[in-house]
């Protein structure tokens, strides 16, 4: 089935210039809603393979759409070169491709979804996350059980979701960190959608902020604090100069890395300081390994966030360089440029600055929920006019990118 055969101008639930088969659109919407919280559904289905089947299906059927977009042409060329270089080196491990293919379906979602359908999807997510809030406070925390949504392939110790003596809530997400990431993400997404009533947005954001702090992870708290800073940053219109956005991200990243170095050297090694120390060891180790295998990399086998021999550097950009060498550098520049230097949209800055600063010490291309958020931002940048339309945002004439969409 090609993406061309999916085109159907008779469907009224999508924008007229880009419409598709109704069933295909429903599948895209299903992917958008449930992919980040796939354990929630996998618990009842008994397997998480459905998510893998969906993004592979969308990447295959959407290929003729992807090749009309310059960024995606370069992206898939990078993937082709990655595979080629891996084969030349004699590596037969290709599981790393799953992380590269999870995101492009979101480009299709933005292409075909209508403002009304997007609003409906947000209300569904508001309902699910509100139910998650209730579940966390009336079951997970009192019962000290964060493993309710585990499936047979995820069996582990409930102690993994404890920090000290406190439970780390995760609801239907793969980890407490993923839950806190998504709570931050969906709070912003609902906040910026002017088609949702103001009172609902306020109540929902309060619930998500409470959830973030009860996830007992630094990820969500870090993202929330930086987001508050971005509010004042955009208040003075500093976001309109793109180099300022880059410098702000670099400055925050340096501060965060320095903080982790200091924390990791403290004598009182609790769980957090041990984590900080290990993260810095891996970061420095990754820099050394990038020098050793600069041309071709050490193999995609180590791109997995759960790779053996501690090749997980907690930094996806470094992982690209170490694992894939020159091709990894190409992908890094391509993605980094699209995320930072392509847009000065005020609302997207609330995603981009915190998320890119966060990427200095946490993987954003190697965890399913993180990949989703990264590609949501990319898809919004690639469809900036559509982003404004979906959220009922009037384009600001002073923001140059609002009047320019990626040519197809």
Short mmCIF file of C-alpha atoms in Angstrom, two decimals:
data_model
loop_
_atom_site.label_atom_id
_atom_site.label_comp_id
_atom_site.label_asym_id
_atom_site.label_seq_id
_atom_site.Cartn_x
_atom_site.Cartn_y
_atom_site.Cartn_z
CA UNK A 1 0.00 0.00 0.00
CA UNK A 2 1.61 3.29 -1.00
CA UNK A 3 0.91 6.65 0.56
CA UNK A 4 -0.40 7.84 -2.82
CA UNK A 5 -3.17 5.27 -2.71
CA UNK A 6 -4.08 6.57 0.72
CA UNK A 7 -5.00 10.01 -0.64
CA UNK A 8 -8.75 10.65 -0.54
CA UNK A 9 -10.12 14.16 -0.96
CA UNK A 10 -13.62 13.09 0.18
CA UNK A 11 -12.62 12.87 3.84
CA UNK A 12 -13.82 15.99 5.63
CA UNK A 13 -12.02 15.41 8.93
CA UNK A 14 -8.66 16.57 7.61
CA UNK A 15 -7.36 19.72 6.00
CA UNK A 16 -8.40 19.83 2.32
CA UNK A 17 -4.91 20.14 0.85
CA UNK A 18 -3.62 17.03 2.63
CA UNK A 19 -6.18 14.28 3.20
CA UNK A 20 -5.92 10.54 3.51
CA UNK A 21 -7.91 7.36 3.92
CA UNK A 22 -10.09 7.55 7.05
CA UNK A 23 -8.80 4.28 8.53
CA UNK A 24 -5.22 5.40 7.95
CA UNK A 25 -5.93 8.66 9.76
CA UNK A 26 -7.48 6.80 12.68
CA UNK A 27 -4.36 4.65 12.94
CA UNK A 28 -2.17 7.76 12.98
CA UNK A 29 -4.32 9.22 15.75
CA UNK A 30 -4.13 5.94 17.68
CA UNK A 31 -0.33 6.05 17.35
CA UNK A 32 -0.19 9.66 18.55
CA UNK A 33 -2.30 8.90 21.61
CA UNK A 34 -0.99 5.53 22.77
CA UNK A 35 2.59 5.20 21.54
CA UNK A 36 4.20 7.22 24.39
CA UNK A 37 2.29 5.19 27.00
CA UNK A 38 2.45 1.86 25.20
CA UNK A 39 2.66 -0.25 28.43
CA UNK A 40 -0.86 0.98 29.24
CA UNK A 41 -2.23 -0.84 26.21
CA UNK A 42 0.34 -3.64 26.14
CA UNK A 43 -0.78 -4.74 29.60
CA UNK A 44 -4.11 -5.87 28.14
CA UNK A 45 -2.87 -6.91 24.69
CA UNK A 46 -0.06 -8.99 26.20
CA UNK A 47 2.68 -7.62 23.93
CA UNK A 48 4.23 -4.31 22.90
CA UNK A 49 4.94 -5.45 19.35
CA UNK A 50 1.88 -3.53 18.10
CA UNK A 51 3.80 -0.25 18.43
CA UNK A 52 6.72 -1.61 16.39
CA UNK A 53 4.35 -2.84 13.72
CA UNK A 54 2.68 0.58 13.51
CA UNK A 55 5.76 2.75 13.05
CA UNK A 56 7.21 0.32 10.50
CA UNK A 57 3.88 0.38 8.65
CA UNK A 58 3.76 4.18 8.64
CA UNK A 59 7.39 4.53 7.52
CA UNK A 60 6.75 2.20 4.59
CA UNK A 61 3.41 3.62 3.49
CA UNK A 62 4.47 7.21 4.05
CA UNK A 63 7.75 7.00 2.16
CA UNK A 64 6.47 8.74 -0.99
CA UNK A 65 5.33 11.60 1.27
CA UNK A 66 8.64 11.72 3.14
CA UNK A 67 10.72 12.07 -0.04
CA UNK A 68 8.88 15.30 -0.90
CA UNK A 69 10.35 16.95 2.20
CA UNK A 70 14.00 18.04 2.02
CA UNK A 71 14.75 17.43 5.69
CA UNK A 72 13.32 13.91 5.58
CA UNK A 73 15.19 13.13 2.35
CA UNK A 74 18.46 13.93 4.12
CA UNK A 75 17.32 12.06 7.22
CA UNK A 76 16.58 8.82 5.38
CA UNK A 77 19.77 9.21 3.36
CA UNK A 78 21.61 9.32 6.68
CA UNK A 79 19.87 6.11 7.76
CA UNK A 80 20.80 4.43 4.47
CA UNK A 81 24.46 5.40 4.93
CA UNK A 82 24.32 4.19 8.52
CA UNK A 83 23.14 0.76 7.41
CA UNK A 84 25.70 0.69 4.58
CA UNK A 85 28.61 1.55 6.87
CA UNK A 86 27.47 -1.02 9.43
CA UNK A 87 27.35 -3.74 6.77
CA UNK A 88 30.78 -2.75 5.43
CA UNK A 89 32.18 -3.13 8.94
CA UNK A 90 30.62 -6.58 9.23
CA UNK A 91 28.05 -5.68 11.86
CA UNK A 92 24.78 -7.56 11.58
CA UNK A 93 22.96 -5.81 14.45
CA UNK A 94 20.20 -3.54 13.12
CA UNK A 95 17.91 -3.10 16.13
CA UNK A 96 19.12 0.49 16.48
CA UNK A 97 16.97 1.33 13.43
CA UNK A 98 13.86 1.09 15.61
CA UNK A 99 14.86 4.31 17.39
CA UNK A 100 15.29 6.08 14.05
CA UNK A 101 11.92 4.96 12.66
CA UNK A 102 9.67 5.73 15.64
CA UNK A 103 9.49 9.46 14.94
CA UNK A 104 8.69 10.04 11.23
CA UNK A 105 5.03 8.89 11.61
CA UNK A 106 4.41 12.09 13.59
CA UNK A 107 5.15 14.06 10.41
CA UNK A 108 2.24 12.22 8.79
CA UNK A 109 0.04 12.92 11.82
CA UNK A 110 0.65 16.67 11.54
CA UNK A 111 0.10 16.52 7.78
CA UNK A 112 -3.32 14.90 7.91
CA UNK A 113 -4.89 15.86 11.24
CA UNK A 114 -7.50 18.63 11.39
CA UNK A 115 -7.83 21.19 14.16
CA UNK A 116 -11.09 19.61 15.36
CA UNK A 117 -9.61 16.10 15.42
CA UNK A 118 -6.49 17.36 17.19
CA UNK A 119 -8.70 18.94 19.84
CA UNK A 120 -10.52 15.61 20.24
CA UNK A 121 -7.21 13.77 20.62
CA UNK A 122 -6.14 16.22 23.29
CA UNK A 123 -9.37 15.68 25.20
CA UNK A 124 -8.77 11.91 25.05
CA UNK A 125 -5.26 12.46 26.43
CA UNK A 126 -6.58 14.81 29.11
CA UNK A 127 -8.95 12.04 30.17
CA UNK A 128 -6.24 9.36 30.19
CA UNK A 129 -3.73 11.49 32.10
CA UNK A 130 -6.36 12.61 34.60
CA UNK A 131 -7.23 8.95 35.17
CA UNK A 132 -3.50 8.37 35.59
CA UNK A 133 -3.38 11.08 38.23
CA UNK A 134 -6.17 9.32 40.16
CA UNK A 135 -4.50 5.93 39.68
CA UNK A 136 -1.17 7.20 41.03
CA UNK A 137 -2.61 8.79 44.15
CA UNK A 138 -5.18 6.15 45.00
CA UNK A 139 -3.22 3.03 44.06
CA UNK A 140 0.47 3.34 43.17
CA UNK A 141 1.55 5.52 46.07
CA UNK A 142 -0.62 3.91 48.82
CA UNK A 143 0.13 0.36 47.59
CA UNK A 144 3.79 1.22 46.81
CA UNK A 145 3.35 -0.64 43.54
CA UNK A 146 4.54 0.87 40.25
CA UNK A 147 4.55 -2.43 38.38
CA UNK A 148 0.83 -2.78 37.66
CA UNK A 149 1.22 -2.22 33.92
CA UNK A 150 4.24 -4.46 33.42
CA UNK A 151 3.95 -7.27 30.89
CA UNK A 152 5.80 -10.57 30.83
CA UNK A 153 8.69 -9.18 28.80
CA UNK A 154 9.24 -6.39 31.35
CA UNK A 155 9.33 -8.45 34.51
CA UNK A 156 11.53 -6.86 37.13
CA UNK A 157 11.79 -5.83 40.74
CA UNK A 158 9.45 -3.21 42.11
CA UNK A 159 12.49 -1.84 43.92
CA UNK A 160 13.61 -0.40 40.59
CA UNK A 161 10.83 2.15 40.98
CA UNK A 162 11.82 3.21 44.46
CA UNK A 163 14.12 6.12 45.33
CA UNK A 164 15.22 5.79 48.88
CA UNK A 165 12.07 4.68 50.64
CA UNK A 166 9.67 6.55 48.36
CA UNK A 167 7.73 5.02 45.48
CA UNK A 168 8.35 6.43 41.99
CA UNK A 169 5.05 6.62 40.15
CA UNK A 170 4.97 5.72 36.46
CA UNK A 171 1.27 5.00 35.64
CA UNK A 172 1.17 3.41 32.15
CA UNK A 173 4.64 4.53 31.06
CA UNK A 174 7.82 2.54 30.73
CA UNK A 175 9.48 4.37 33.65
CA UNK A 176 8.92 7.17 36.19
CA UNK A 177 11.20 9.37 34.08
CA UNK A 178 9.02 8.79 30.99
CA UNK A 179 5.90 9.60 33.02
CA UNK A 180 7.39 12.89 34.21
CA UNK A 181 8.62 13.77 30.69
CA UNK A 182 5.22 13.17 29.19
CA UNK A 183 3.40 15.01 31.99
CA UNK A 184 5.53 18.07 31.17
CA UNK A 185 4.97 17.61 27.44
CA UNK A 186 1.20 17.13 27.53
CA UNK A 187 0.77 20.01 30.00
CA UNK A 188 2.47 22.35 27.50
CA UNK A 189 0.55 20.93 24.55
CA UNK A 190 -2.80 21.45 26.23
CA UNK A 191 -1.77 24.88 27.54
CA UNK A 192 -0.99 26.18 24.05
CA UNK A 193 -4.16 24.89 22.42
CA UNK A 194 -6.58 27.80 22.43
CA UNK A 195 -9.40 25.57 21.20
CA UNK A 196 -9.57 24.02 24.69
CA UNK A 197 -11.36 26.13 27.30
CA UNK A 198 -9.11 28.07 29.66
CA UNK A 199 -10.52 26.55 32.86
CA UNK A 200 -9.89 23.00 31.62
CA UNK A 201 -6.34 23.93 30.66
CA UNK A 202 -5.62 25.43 34.07
CA UNK A 203 -7.02 22.48 36.03
CA UNK A 204 -5.21 19.97 33.86
CA UNK A 205 -1.86 21.78 34.13
CA UNK A 206 -2.13 21.83 37.93
CA UNK A 207 -2.78 18.07 37.95
CA UNK A 208 0.22 17.43 35.68
CA UNK A 209 2.51 19.59 37.82
CA UNK A 210 1.51 17.59 40.89
CA UNK A 211 2.15 14.37 38.96
CA UNK A 212 5.61 15.60 37.91
CA UNK A 213 6.68 16.22 41.47
CA UNK A 214 5.30 12.86 42.63
CA UNK A 215 7.15 10.96 39.90
CA UNK A 216 10.17 11.51 42.15
CA UNK A 217 12.48 12.08 39.19
CA UNK A 218 14.61 15.09 38.41
CA UNK A 219 13.72 14.97 34.72
CA UNK A 220 10.24 16.47 34.98
CA UNK A 221 11.27 18.99 37.64
CA UNK A 222 14.24 20.12 35.53
CA UNK A 223 12.03 20.55 32.46
CA UNK A 224 9.41 22.45 34.45
CA UNK A 225 11.89 24.87 36.01
CA UNK A 226 13.56 25.64 32.66
CA UNK A 227 10.12 26.13 31.08
CA UNK A 228 9.33 28.81 33.67
CA UNK A 229 12.60 30.49 32.74
CA UNK A 230 11.64 30.37 29.05
CA UNK A 231 8.49 32.35 29.91
CA UNK A 232 10.61 35.33 30.99
CA UNK A 233 13.05 34.74 28.12
CA UNK A 234 10.26 35.07 25.53
CA UNK A 235 8.68 37.94 27.47
CA UNK A 236 11.65 40.08 26.41
CA UNK A 237 11.46 38.71 22.83
CA UNK A 238 14.99 37.28 23.06
CA UNK A 239 13.80 34.12 21.27
CA UNK A 240 13.50 36.03 18.00
CA UNK A 241 17.30 35.93 17.58
CA UNK A 242 18.11 32.28 16.89
CA UNK A 243 21.73 32.42 17.99
CA UNK A 244 20.50 33.54 21.41
CA UNK A 245 18.40 30.38 21.62
CA UNK A 246 21.46 28.27 20.84
CA UNK A 247 23.62 30.10 23.40
CA UNK A 248 20.95 29.75 26.08
CA UNK A 249 20.75 25.98 25.47
CA UNK A 250 24.55 25.69 25.62
CA UNK A 251 24.73 27.75 28.83
CA UNK A 252 22.05 25.68 30.58
CA UNK A 253 23.71 22.45 29.40
CA UNK A 254 27.11 23.52 30.76
CA UNK A 255 25.56 24.44 34.10
CA UNK A 256 23.71 21.12 34.32
CA UNK A 257 26.81 19.08 33.41
CA UNK A 258 28.91 21.04 35.92
CA UNK A 259 26.27 20.47 38.59
CA UNK A 260 26.36 16.73 37.89
CA UNK A 261 30.16 16.69 38.12
CA UNK A 262 30.03 18.37 41.55
CA UNK A 263 27.18 16.13 42.71
CA UNK A 264 29.00 12.99 41.57
CA UNK A 265 32.06 13.92 43.62
CA UNK A 266 30.26 14.32 46.94
CA UNK A 267 31.27 11.98 49.71
CA UNK A 268 27.71 11.08 50.67
CA UNK A 269 26.82 8.83 47.74
CA UNK A 270 23.08 8.32 47.80
CA UNK A 271 21.15 7.10 44.74
CA UNK A 272 21.11 10.52 43.12
CA UNK A 273 24.79 11.35 43.54
CA UNK A 274 25.80 7.87 42.38
CA UNK A 275 23.66 8.41 39.30
CA UNK A 276 25.31 11.79 38.69
CA UNK A 277 28.78 10.34 39.11
CA UNK A 278 28.10 7.44 36.76
CA UNK A 279 26.56 9.77 34.19
CA UNK A 280 29.73 11.90 34.12
CA UNK A 281 31.96 8.83 33.87
CA UNK A 282 30.00 7.62 30.86
CA UNK A 283 30.02 11.08 29.29
CA UNK A 284 33.80 11.36 29.55
CA UNK A 285 34.20 7.76 28.39
CA UNK A 286 32.06 8.54 25.36
CA UNK A 287 34.24 11.52 24.43
CA UNK A 288 37.34 9.30 24.53
CA UNK A 289 35.69 6.58 22.44
CA UNK A 290 34.57 9.14 19.86
CA UNK A 291 38.26 9.98 19.32
CA UNK A 292 39.17 6.31 18.92
CA UNK A 293 36.49 5.52 16.33
CA UNK A 294 35.95 8.89 14.71
CA UNK A 295 35.43 7.72 11.12
CA UNK A 296 33.08 4.73 11.28
CA UNK A 297 32.06 4.48 14.94
CA UNK A 298 31.91 1.51 17.29
CA UNK A 299 28.68 -0.03 15.84
CA UNK A 300 24.96 0.56 16.18
CA UNK A 301 24.90 -2.35 18.64
CA UNK A 302 25.72 0.19 21.35
CA UNK A 303 23.13 2.78 20.37
CA UNK A 304 20.48 1.07 22.50
CA UNK A 305 19.88 2.81 25.85
CA UNK A 306 20.28 -0.60 27.44
CA UNK A 307 23.47 -1.55 25.62
CA UNK A 308 25.98 -3.92 27.16
CA UNK A 309 29.41 -2.83 28.38
CA UNK A 310 28.08 0.56 29.51
CA UNK A 311 28.15 2.21 26.12
CA UNK A 312 25.02 4.21 26.98
CA UNK A 313 26.32 7.76 27.40
CA UNK A 314 23.03 9.32 28.55
CA UNK A 315 23.52 11.82 25.72
CA UNK A 316 22.00 10.94 22.35
CA UNK A 317 24.17 13.39 20.41
CA UNK A 318 27.34 11.84 21.77
CA UNK A 319 25.90 8.37 21.14
CA UNK A 320 25.38 9.27 17.46
CA UNK A 321 29.05 10.22 17.09
CA UNK A 322 30.48 7.28 19.02
CA UNK A 323 28.27 4.64 17.40
CA UNK A 324 28.15 5.88 13.80
CA UNK A 325 31.19 8.11 13.32
CA UNK A 326 30.97 10.50 10.37
CA UNK A 327 27.39 9.48 9.53
CA UNK A 328 26.45 10.10 13.15
CA UNK A 329 27.94 13.59 12.96
CA UNK A 330 25.90 14.21 9.81
CA UNK A 331 22.68 13.13 11.57
CA UNK A 332 23.59 15.19 14.63
CA UNK A 333 24.03 18.37 12.55
CA UNK A 334 20.85 17.66 10.60
CA UNK A 335 18.68 17.14 13.70
CA UNK A 336 20.35 19.84 15.78
CA UNK A 337 19.92 22.40 13.04
CA UNK A 338 16.25 21.56 12.59
CA UNK A 339 15.55 21.71 16.31
CA UNK A 340 17.40 24.95 17.06
CA UNK A 341 18.20 27.07 14.01
CA UNK A 342 15.08 26.64 11.87
CA UNK A 343 12.44 28.34 14.00
CA UNK A 344 11.99 31.26 16.36
CA UNK A 345 8.34 30.45 17.09
CA UNK A 346 7.61 31.65 20.62
CA UNK A 347 5.44 28.71 21.61
CA UNK A 348 7.84 26.09 20.28
CA UNK A 349 10.64 27.67 22.34
CA UNK A 350 8.86 26.33 25.43
CA UNK A 351 9.54 22.84 24.08
CA UNK A 352 12.88 23.36 22.34
CA UNK A 353 14.98 25.16 24.96
CA UNK A 354 14.13 22.89 27.94
CA UNK A 355 14.24 19.71 25.84
CA UNK A 356 17.56 20.45 24.14
CA UNK A 357 19.15 21.49 27.43
CA UNK A 358 17.76 18.30 28.94
CA UNK A 359 19.40 16.32 26.12
CA UNK A 360 22.87 17.14 27.47
CA UNK A 361 22.54 14.51 30.21
CA UNK A 362 19.50 12.42 29.23
CA UNK A 363 18.92 10.41 26.02
CA UNK A 364 16.29 11.97 23.75
CA UNK A 365 16.72 9.66 20.75
CA UNK A 366 16.91 6.28 22.50
CA UNK A 367 13.83 5.97 24.68
CA UNK A 368 10.41 5.62 23.04
CA UNK A 369 8.75 8.43 24.99
CA UNK A 370 11.73 10.74 24.49
CA UNK A 371 11.86 9.93 20.76
CA UNK A 372 8.16 10.83 20.55
CA UNK A 373 8.70 14.24 22.16
CA UNK A 374 11.78 14.98 20.04
CA UNK A 375 9.92 14.17 16.83
CA UNK A 376 6.80 16.02 17.91
CA UNK A 377 8.97 19.14 18.01
CA UNK A 378 10.56 18.32 14.65
CA UNK A 379 7.16 17.65 13.05
CA UNK A 380 5.83 20.95 14.40
CA UNK A 381 8.83 22.81 12.99
CA UNK A 382 8.38 21.11 9.61
CA UNK A 383 4.67 22.03 9.63
CA UNK A 384 4.83 25.39 11.39
CA UNK A 385 1.75 26.86 9.70
CA UNK A 386 -0.20 23.71 10.53
CA UNK A 387 1.03 23.91 14.12
CA UNK A 388 -0.44 27.41 14.42
CA UNK A 389 -3.70 26.27 12.82
CA UNK A 390 -4.12 23.24 15.09
CA UNK A 391 -3.67 25.37 18.18
CA UNK A 392 -5.71 28.37 17.07
CA UNK A 393 -2.61 30.58 17.19
CA UNK A 394 -2.49 33.72 15.08
CA UNK A 395 0.86 33.97 13.28
CA UNK A 396 3.08 36.76 14.55
CA UNK A 397 4.29 38.79 11.61
CA UNK A 398 7.49 39.52 13.49
CA UNK A 399 8.34 35.82 13.61
CA UNK A 400 9.75 34.99 10.22
CA UNK A 401 9.21 31.23 10.33
CA UNK A 402 5.45 31.49 10.82
CA UNK A 403 5.12 32.54 7.21
CA UNK A 404 7.41 29.87 5.87
CA UNK A 405 6.76 26.12 5.81
CA UNK A 406 9.12 23.42 4.62
CA UNK A 407 8.69 23.20 0.85
CA UNK A 408 7.50 19.92 -0.54
#
